[in-house]
XYZ file of C-alpha atoms in Angstrom:
575
model
C -13.754 93.275 -86.262
C -15.371 90.627 -88.181
C -16.574 92.783 -90.968
C -13.232 93.309 -92.595
C -10.504 90.911 -93.637
C -7.874 89.846 -91.181
C -4.368 89.473 -92.248
C -4.364 86.336 -90.660
C -6.591 83.967 -88.538
C -3.930 83.608 -85.595
C -0.877 85.811 -84.619
C 1.569 84.017 -82.111
C 3.959 86.085 -80.189
C 7.125 84.030 -79.620
C 8.395 80.929 -81.190
C 9.783 78.885 -78.202
C 8.242 76.210 -75.970
C 4.719 77.498 -76.238
C 4.778 79.588 -79.382
C 6.201 76.614 -81.348
C 3.514 74.422 -80.255
C 0.792 77.015 -80.613
C 1.998 77.452 -84.329
C 1.859 73.767 -84.840
C -1.552 73.100 -83.390
C -3.024 76.155 -85.202
C -1.742 75.453 -88.557
C -2.523 71.854 -88.444
C -6.247 72.852 -87.891
C -5.918 74.957 -91.205
C -5.630 78.383 -89.758
C -3.523 81.067 -91.249
C -0.925 81.560 -88.598
C 1.769 84.368 -88.299
C 4.499 83.711 -85.756
C 6.367 86.925 -84.832
C 9.912 86.537 -82.783
C 12.264 88.977 -81.831
C 15.047 86.943 -82.136
C 17.480 86.360 -85.238
C 16.247 83.993 -87.910
C 17.846 80.412 -87.570
C 17.244 77.325 -89.696
C 17.341 73.802 -88.316
C 20.616 72.332 -89.055
C 22.301 75.650 -89.609
C 23.957 75.705 -86.286
C 27.319 77.228 -86.475
C 29.095 75.750 -83.878
C 27.685 72.539 -84.022
C 30.236 69.620 -84.327
C 33.224 71.962 -83.894
C 36.150 70.987 -81.685
C 37.790 73.344 -79.145
C 40.821 73.890 -81.382
C 38.420 74.960 -84.199
C 37.214 77.951 -81.969
C 39.318 80.921 -81.889
C 39.717 81.016 -78.209
C 39.095 77.407 -77.602
C 35.564 77.619 -76.287
C 36.592 80.579 -73.819
C 34.621 84.051 -74.387
C 36.391 87.329 -74.605
C 35.828 90.042 -72.068
C 34.195 92.362 -74.504
C 31.702 89.965 -75.243
C 31.212 89.005 -71.621
C 30.502 92.823 -70.836
C 27.951 92.853 -73.512
C 26.288 89.732 -71.849
C 26.849 90.745 -68.517
C 23.740 88.924 -67.426
C 23.653 85.929 -69.762
C 27.452 85.097 -68.997
C 26.118 83.843 -65.865
C 24.013 80.936 -67.448
C 25.508 77.577 -66.959
C 25.665 76.603 -70.644
C 27.568 80.161 -71.610
C 30.604 79.713 -73.685
C 31.958 80.553 -77.056
C 29.901 77.787 -78.894
C 26.680 78.879 -77.384
C 26.762 82.785 -76.781
C 25.217 83.750 -79.843
C 21.944 82.027 -78.877
C 21.697 84.592 -75.974
C 20.762 87.996 -75.741
C 22.897 91.204 -75.741
C 22.223 92.696 -72.305
C 23.305 96.192 -73.046
C 20.937 96.423 -76.056
C 18.298 94.966 -74.032
C 18.239 96.636 -70.553
C 15.861 96.099 -67.682
C 15.827 97.382 -63.981
C 16.074 95.166 -60.979
C 14.915 96.766 -57.700
C 16.121 93.508 -56.248
C 18.341 91.198 -57.544
C 16.629 89.312 -60.771
C 18.372 87.280 -63.511
C 16.651 87.280 -66.392
C 18.176 85.009 -69.183
C 16.873 85.532 -72.719
C 17.120 83.870 -76.115
C 18.531 85.869 -79.210
C 17.204 83.517 -81.741
C 13.878 82.063 -83.265
C 13.179 78.983 -81.189
C 13.676 80.900 -78.164
C 15.110 79.034 -75.097
C 13.935 75.640 -76.317
C 17.082 75.516 -78.230
C 19.245 75.823 -74.983
C 16.871 74.188 -72.218
C 17.982 71.585 -69.589
C 15.484 69.234 -71.388
C 14.378 67.745 -67.951
C 10.572 66.964 -68.440
C 8.126 66.044 -65.459
C 4.542 66.285 -65.273
C 2.719 68.206 -62.179
C 0.617 66.352 -59.898
C -2.849 66.729 -58.179
C -0.912 68.154 -54.958
C 0.555 70.969 -57.264
C -2.703 72.238 -58.481
C -4.188 72.008 -54.956
C -1.354 73.688 -53.284
C -2.688 77.508 -53.308
C -5.909 76.363 -51.958
C -4.574 74.303 -49.223
C -2.232 76.686 -47.649
C -3.836 80.110 -48.834
C -0.838 81.508 -50.838
C -1.651 82.783 -54.150
C -4.741 82.033 -56.662
C -6.279 79.000 -56.473
C -5.994 77.133 -60.015
C -9.420 76.871 -61.749
C -8.097 73.368 -62.834
C -6.880 70.134 -61.627
C -4.568 67.630 -62.660
C -7.409 65.523 -64.313
C -7.861 68.531 -66.662
C -4.269 68.770 -68.066
C -3.385 64.836 -67.969
C -5.105 64.086 -71.398
C -2.974 67.134 -72.907
C 0.209 65.502 -71.348
C -0.611 62.415 -72.853
C -1.089 64.236 -76.300
C 2.088 66.376 -76.034
C 4.683 63.911 -74.633
C 4.679 61.493 -77.729
C 5.348 64.266 -79.971
C 8.090 65.706 -77.885
C 9.671 62.568 -77.031
C 10.292 61.954 -73.510
C 12.302 59.306 -72.010
C 11.524 57.942 -68.450
C 11.020 55.170 -66.203
C 7.371 54.032 -64.696
C 7.504 54.647 -60.987
C 3.796 54.934 -59.817
C 4.529 57.934 -57.796
C 1.471 60.192 -56.774
C 3.864 63.075 -56.507
C 5.475 62.701 -59.954
C 2.773 60.978 -62.237
C 3.993 58.735 -64.982
C 3.662 59.666 -68.567
C 4.061 58.293 -72.207
C 7.754 57.367 -72.176
C 10.354 56.327 -74.443
C 12.858 53.855 -72.886
C 14.559 55.632 -69.945
C 18.383 56.494 -69.619
C 20.511 53.840 -68.222
C 22.203 54.371 -64.809
C 25.979 53.910 -64.582
C 27.570 51.413 -62.060
C 27.892 54.140 -59.269
C 24.251 55.551 -59.864
C 22.900 51.885 -59.454
C 24.863 51.318 -56.244
C 23.420 54.354 -54.928
C 19.732 53.923 -55.544
C 20.002 50.528 -53.689
C 21.611 52.356 -50.998
C 19.474 55.341 -50.581
C 16.350 53.523 -51.012
C 17.129 51.076 -48.340
C 17.856 53.938 -45.719
C 15.096 56.178 -46.957
C 12.148 54.110 -48.452
C 10.239 57.520 -49.480
C 13.390 58.910 -51.315
C 13.189 57.415 -54.833
C 16.140 57.541 -56.985
C 14.910 57.224 -60.352
C 16.263 57.997 -64.036
C 15.890 61.963 -65.259
C 13.003 62.255 -67.549
C 14.638 63.946 -70.560
C 13.142 65.279 -73.928
C 16.088 63.327 -75.734
C 15.012 60.748 -78.185
C 16.076 57.135 -76.657
C 14.031 55.864 -79.538
C 12.888 57.767 -82.649
C 9.524 56.674 -83.498
C 7.561 57.736 -86.664
C 6.200 61.008 -85.555
C 9.787 61.851 -85.055
C 11.527 60.551 -88.041
C 8.672 62.186 -90.115
C 10.258 65.405 -88.952
C 13.674 64.273 -89.670
C 14.362 63.753 -86.001
C 16.525 60.667 -84.906
C 17.919 59.262 -81.761
C 20.216 61.224 -79.532
C 23.884 60.958 -80.261
C 24.885 61.597 -76.810
C 27.341 64.248 -78.064
C 26.570 66.692 -74.955
C 26.261 69.638 -77.364
C 22.589 70.269 -77.136
C 22.886 74.045 -76.409
C 24.621 74.448 -79.601
C 21.584 73.067 -81.760
C 21.359 69.494 -82.938
C 20.784 68.710 -86.662
C 19.818 65.295 -85.380
C 16.805 66.375 -83.557
C 18.051 64.375 -80.723
C 16.593 66.671 -78.208
C 13.300 68.470 -78.738
C 13.399 72.007 -79.733
C 10.886 74.257 -81.339
C 13.277 74.439 -84.502
C 13.414 70.670 -84.656
C 9.834 69.745 -83.757
C 6.980 72.249 -83.717
C 8.160 74.785 -86.470
C 9.172 72.280 -88.962
C 5.648 70.607 -88.359
C 3.788 73.831 -88.805
C 5.671 74.678 -91.854
C 4.736 71.491 -93.699
C 0.990 72.347 -93.418
C 1.557 75.385 -95.788
C -0.369 77.642 -93.229
C 2.366 78.819 -91.498
C 4.349 82.335 -91.513
C 7.207 83.258 -89.664
C 8.796 86.787 -89.019
C 11.984 87.142 -87.389
C 13.434 90.128 -85.870
C 9.894 91.435 -84.916
C 9.842 93.034 -81.304
C 6.338 93.108 -80.488
C 5.414 96.137 -78.805
C 1.736 95.803 -78.036
C -1.533 94.074 -78.318
C -4.074 96.424 -80.162
C -7.526 96.361 -78.704
C -10.866 97.509 -80.765
C -13.180 99.402 -78.464
C -16.195 98.687 -80.618
C -15.832 94.705 -80.423
C -14.152 94.674 -77.208
C -11.378 92.372 -78.719
C -7.749 92.300 -79.621
C -7.585 93.364 -83.253
C -3.992 92.458 -83.766
C -0.382 93.399 -82.842
C 2.193 96.099 -83.487
C 5.609 95.247 -83.775
C 9.163 96.940 -84.756
C 11.826 95.372 -87.075
C 14.689 95.513 -84.740
C 17.061 95.638 -87.689
C 15.387 98.662 -89.643
C 13.257 100.498 -86.869
C 10.189 100.145 -88.794
C 6.951 99.891 -87.387
C 4.178 97.453 -88.505
C 0.704 96.472 -87.913
C -0.810 92.868 -88.409
C -4.216 91.982 -87.661
C -5.755 88.412 -86.918
C -8.845 86.632 -85.191
C -6.914 85.461 -82.091
C -3.595 86.553 -80.513
C -1.646 83.940 -78.505
C 0.921 85.556 -76.341
C 3.992 82.802 -75.907
C 6.826 85.453 -75.730
C 8.157 84.103 -72.435
C 7.014 84.746 -69.066
C 8.469 88.246 -68.673
C 8.374 89.078 -72.476
C 4.699 88.324 -72.527
C 4.079 90.716 -69.469
C 6.266 93.504 -70.753
C 4.093 93.345 -74.062
C 0.790 93.477 -72.455
C 1.401 95.994 -70.096
C 2.588 98.150 -72.874
C -0.839 97.348 -74.353
C -2.422 100.308 -73.464
C -5.989 101.916 -74.654
C -8.738 103.997 -73.139
C -10.387 100.815 -71.913
C -7.265 99.587 -70.277
C -4.867 102.326 -69.430
C -2.715 100.168 -67.147
C -2.372 97.476 -69.846
C -4.739 95.394 -71.823
C -7.253 93.137 -69.949
C -5.745 94.928 -66.703
C -8.910 96.239 -65.158
C -8.089 95.208 -61.364
C -4.239 95.552 -61.133
C -3.291 91.985 -61.285
C -1.292 92.062 -64.480
C 2.695 91.571 -63.493
C 1.769 90.208 -59.966
C 2.883 86.913 -58.660
C 5.970 86.544 -60.373
C 7.909 83.344 -59.357
C 10.894 81.202 -60.088
C 12.102 77.956 -58.443
C 14.279 78.584 -55.660
C 17.627 76.738 -55.359
C 21.232 76.995 -54.495
C 21.057 74.008 -52.019
C 22.734 70.888 -52.622
C 25.924 68.931 -52.393
C 28.724 66.888 -54.003
C 31.127 64.066 -52.950
C 33.345 61.208 -54.038
C 32.409 57.792 -54.505
C 35.568 55.347 -53.359
C 35.990 52.361 -55.668
C 34.465 51.380 -58.830
C 37.588 52.397 -60.700
C 37.378 49.219 -63.094
C 33.914 50.321 -64.179
C 33.438 53.305 -66.934
C 30.935 54.153 -69.289
C 30.602 55.441 -72.823
C 29.099 58.422 -74.506
C 27.853 61.540 -73.055
C 24.521 60.652 -71.468
C 21.936 63.478 -71.306
C 20.615 63.759 -68.232
C 21.270 61.800 -64.790
C 19.192 60.941 -61.894
C 16.023 62.482 -60.093
C 14.880 62.232 -56.696
C 11.332 63.288 -56.616
C 9.859 65.502 -53.881
C 9.762 63.712 -50.478
C 8.917 66.760 -48.146
C 5.572 67.841 -47.279
C 3.890 65.306 -49.194
C 0.149 65.543 -48.417
C 0.806 68.857 -46.953
C 2.428 66.985 -44.049
C 5.991 67.137 -42.661
C 6.688 63.593 -44.161
C 9.698 61.899 -43.541
C 11.153 58.400 -44.228
C 12.823 57.547 -41.018
C 11.717 57.495 -36.985
C 14.492 60.165 -36.745
C 13.022 62.278 -39.540
C 9.687 61.953 -38.070
C 10.871 63.968 -35.254
C 12.054 66.693 -37.546
C 9.704 69.264 -38.457
C 10.177 71.128 -41.817
C 10.512 74.830 -41.464
C 9.006 75.503 -44.506
C 5.616 74.570 -46.896
C 5.571 72.884 -50.279
C 8.813 71.154 -51.406
C 11.715 70.224 -53.720
C 13.359 67.632 -55.965
C 17.054 66.916 -56.585
C 18.861 66.567 -59.941
C 22.238 65.204 -60.142
C 24.485 62.502 -61.503
C 27.629 60.396 -61.228
C 30.627 60.618 -63.421
C 34.343 60.096 -63.342
C 36.677 63.049 -63.470
C 38.709 63.497 -66.671
C 41.826 65.423 -67.545
C 40.568 69.293 -67.032
C 42.318 69.197 -63.401
C 45.778 68.961 -65.300
C 44.895 72.596 -66.684
C 45.389 73.884 -63.367
C 47.886 71.274 -61.984
C 51.704 71.040 -61.874
C 53.610 68.469 -63.545
C 55.810 67.539 -66.599
C 57.071 64.555 -68.243
C 55.961 61.122 -68.925
C 54.705 60.272 -65.700
C 52.470 63.489 -65.639
C 51.337 62.830 -69.142
C 50.307 59.074 -67.925
C 48.617 60.608 -65.146
C 46.423 62.775 -67.101
C 45.519 60.065 -69.685
C 43.606 58.113 -66.923
C 40.082 58.726 -65.817
C 39.862 59.957 -62.091
C 37.905 59.083 -59.302
C 33.764 58.838 -59.288
C 32.103 61.911 -57.966
C 28.396 62.774 -57.581
C 26.775 65.924 -57.441
C 22.866 66.941 -56.515
C 21.247 70.084 -56.347
C 17.740 70.938 -55.449
C 14.736 72.881 -57.132
C 12.138 74.098 -54.821
C 8.774 75.528 -55.152
C 8.595 79.204 -54.305
C 5.366 80.565 -52.939
C 3.321 83.112 -55.164
C 3.258 86.432 -53.681
C 1.087 89.487 -54.832
C 4.001 91.761 -53.994
C 6.399 90.259 -56.306
C 5.920 92.092 -59.448
C 7.384 93.520 -62.563
C 6.307 96.897 -63.941
C 7.140 99.148 -66.869
C 9.379 102.044 -66.058
C 7.701 105.016 -66.450
C 10.203 107.122 -68.862
C 13.118 104.566 -69.927
C 12.775 102.832 -73.133
C 15.081 100.496 -75.149
C 16.247 101.582 -78.510
C 13.294 100.500 -80.137
C 11.044 102.318 -77.915
C 9.546 99.683 -75.719
C 9.529 100.677 -72.157
C 12.004 98.905 -69.861
C 10.769 96.262 -67.553
C 11.248 96.801 -63.852
C 11.444 93.570 -61.671
C 10.674 93.551 -57.944
C 10.767 89.986 -56.933
C 12.408 88.493 -53.944
C 12.495 85.214 -51.814
C 11.606 85.207 -47.857
C 11.959 82.890 -45.025
C 10.057 79.706 -46.557
C 12.390 79.690 -49.586
C 15.648 80.167 -47.626
C 14.669 77.607 -45.145
C 13.666 75.311 -47.928
C 17.271 75.745 -49.573
C 19.040 75.252 -46.403
C 17.096 72.194 -46.008
C 18.333 70.946 -49.617
C 22.044 71.095 -48.465
C 21.440 69.507 -45.180
C 19.479 66.670 -46.617
C 21.571 66.062 -49.680
C 24.588 65.780 -47.399
C 22.917 63.252 -45.514
C 21.802 61.096 -48.495
C 25.423 61.322 -49.883
C 26.629 59.989 -46.544
C 24.186 57.160 -46.425
C 25.038 56.054 -49.981
C 28.721 55.853 -48.838
C 30.231 58.680 -50.460
C 33.185 60.731 -48.750
C 34.669 64.183 -48.785
C 30.954 65.642 -48.967
C 30.692 69.366 -49.582
C 27.503 71.008 -49.168
C 26.443 74.163 -51.366
C 26.215 77.332 -49.999
C 24.336 80.444 -50.699
C 20.848 81.234 -52.507
C 20.471 81.562 -56.167
C 18.515 84.917 -56.782
C 14.876 84.681 -58.532
C 15.585 84.103 -62.448
C 18.506 81.984 -61.583
C 16.715 78.568 -61.970
C 15.463 80.126 -65.665
C 12.044 78.804 -64.841
C 10.109 82.059 -64.444
C 6.235 81.945 -64.178
C 3.493 84.013 -63.140
C 2.339 87.571 -63.735
C -0.733 86.504 -65.920
C -2.082 84.173 -63.317
C -4.945 81.729 -64.196
C -8.064 81.746 -62.007
C -11.727 81.860 -61.564
C -12.280 85.592 -60.304
C -11.767 88.194 -62.571
C -11.167 90.526 -59.960
C -7.962 88.516 -58.679
C -6.887 86.546 -61.716
C -5.746 87.604 -65.531
C -6.765 84.327 -67.202
C -9.876 81.810 -67.074
C -9.209 78.183 -67.055
C -8.778 78.250 -70.761
C -5.677 80.548 -70.826
C -8.233 83.062 -71.912
C -8.010 86.687 -70.751
C -11.015 87.276 -68.578
C -11.560 90.764 -70.153
C -10.495 90.229 -73.831
C -11.905 86.856 -75.246
C -9.462 86.545 -78.361
C -6.314 86.976 -76.329
C -4.715 84.110 -74.568
C -1.607 83.656 -72.873
C 0.051 80.184 -72.775
C 3.992 80.568 -71.465
C 4.723 80.854 -67.881
C 3.063 84.068 -67.105
C -0.289 81.872 -66.925
C 0.974 79.760 -63.964
C -0.308 80.510 -60.691
C 2.245 78.484 -58.811
C 5.308 76.757 -59.715
C 5.712 73.124 -58.338
C 9.024 72.002 -57.910
C 9.707 70.330 -61.209
C 10.626 71.780 -64.416
C 7.608 73.510 -66.284
C 8.284 73.190 -70.166
C 6.315 70.152 -70.869
C 3.591 71.526 -69.009
C 3.873 74.777 -71.093
C 3.228 72.790 -74.036
C 0.516 70.783 -72.670
C -1.320 74.025 -71.778
C -0.739 75.410 -75.007
C -2.045 72.465 -76.894
C -5.398 72.676 -74.669
C -5.588 76.191 -75.105
C -5.436 76.116 -78.962
C -8.143 73.143 -78.981
C -10.629 75.336 -77.049
C -10.014 78.557 -79.385
C -10.398 76.155 -82.308
C -13.851 75.231 -80.981
C -14.880 78.614 -80.294
C -13.587 79.782 -83.579
C -15.587 77.222 -85.383
C -18.752 78.176 -83.216
C -18.239 81.674 -83.978
C -18.049 82.433 -80.433
C -14.708 84.076 -80.328
């Protein structure tokens, strides 16, 4: 392979959370880097619905039924409306099959889900990396927190994470910007909750929104978050982090960056002579034309299921079941955070207090269940209550006052009704849990043997389900949320019912898991394929467990670490 000239030094598949960072890091190290993305091209600051008011939209922000039919999966995502639907894929044109319910949310544009993510950003902890070994589920991680901590330190200042310093072992502190402020009800709830439950900390959500723009941000044209609550439309201020406002412009300014949009990568090419990946083949999804490009290194960052789909389809004489998949491990241990549990309630009083702006994020209650692998609890009463699950969960939430929206479905007319609508309503607080699902070998995605999409890529088949541990955890979320709200003095408490199916948390992980054993894992401790040394996977597919916290900042930290390793191997001519 080294005997002929490659088209590029590096090919990065995908331009979202992981792909953006891979592109930035390689370009800044002087590697000619090609980024291929299936999505439509979109330039930063060219967000077509940004700043538009509802009355400027043809249907006031609502979506016509014909679009909902085309996006019958995507329409269920919490940010879906007429302002954002163009950022999401057409489900009819991009089918997949579900043996068991699995919601697969996918981006339709360059930048991937970094344009529409929830921006909650938390470090994993030591316990997260030890969990698989401790309880015997899944593959033991080949690294521990100490291995990734320096890369959190490296990536957080670039992204810009706001947060408070809490000194909690289950939620390590990072390099933070000033945290978002609590409102009056949240301040009161923190005092009451931590008095009743000393181990349940009530802290500001850690967000990838700039509460303060530093030079690393302003050099890219990013400024402080304007609190407009329009993040999923795209933000010309760069007030929240996206690949489009952060990593991709940073890569572009090096002069080493090439981006090709509308490029559906279908396979990683394998060279039997060298035993390495030689490049990729992609199809232009506008023209249908097939292209082959070569490079010294291939980084897969196409999102968890997207990367697995491509790798499974990368078949050769050496790897008939997918590149690097000699031991039937590719596509297994697919996970997501379990959820659906939580509660909401009304806080009496505080009607003389209000707030300004549309603060991004709210509050976070870090994991307090099963710390140190024990059924931990904060009160004597709880100490007698054994949790019926292993691992744990955290709560996200926030307090706000109700507005005029109730009037859309209310009844009334005249001056009194108008006056009533013009006043802010009562305070309410909602909280919902994100739990750690267990890694299971049988939770798998495969390729359909015959069905293909319109561009010839075999359709993905999902076969992923939660079991008793996840259901017990979600039940505990609801029970505990109701207890917490009651202890904080709220009334009219309503628990959430039901279980979100896998994929519903939009935190899918696994399928190309990291581990030390070539027979039971796909990647080594450097995100490098055991069987193909110049092939790396650094999106969520690489993860051997899920923790219970949002994973995006960890995707980015792992990606920067893997690029650093690949760079050193390339310079040593050992890759």
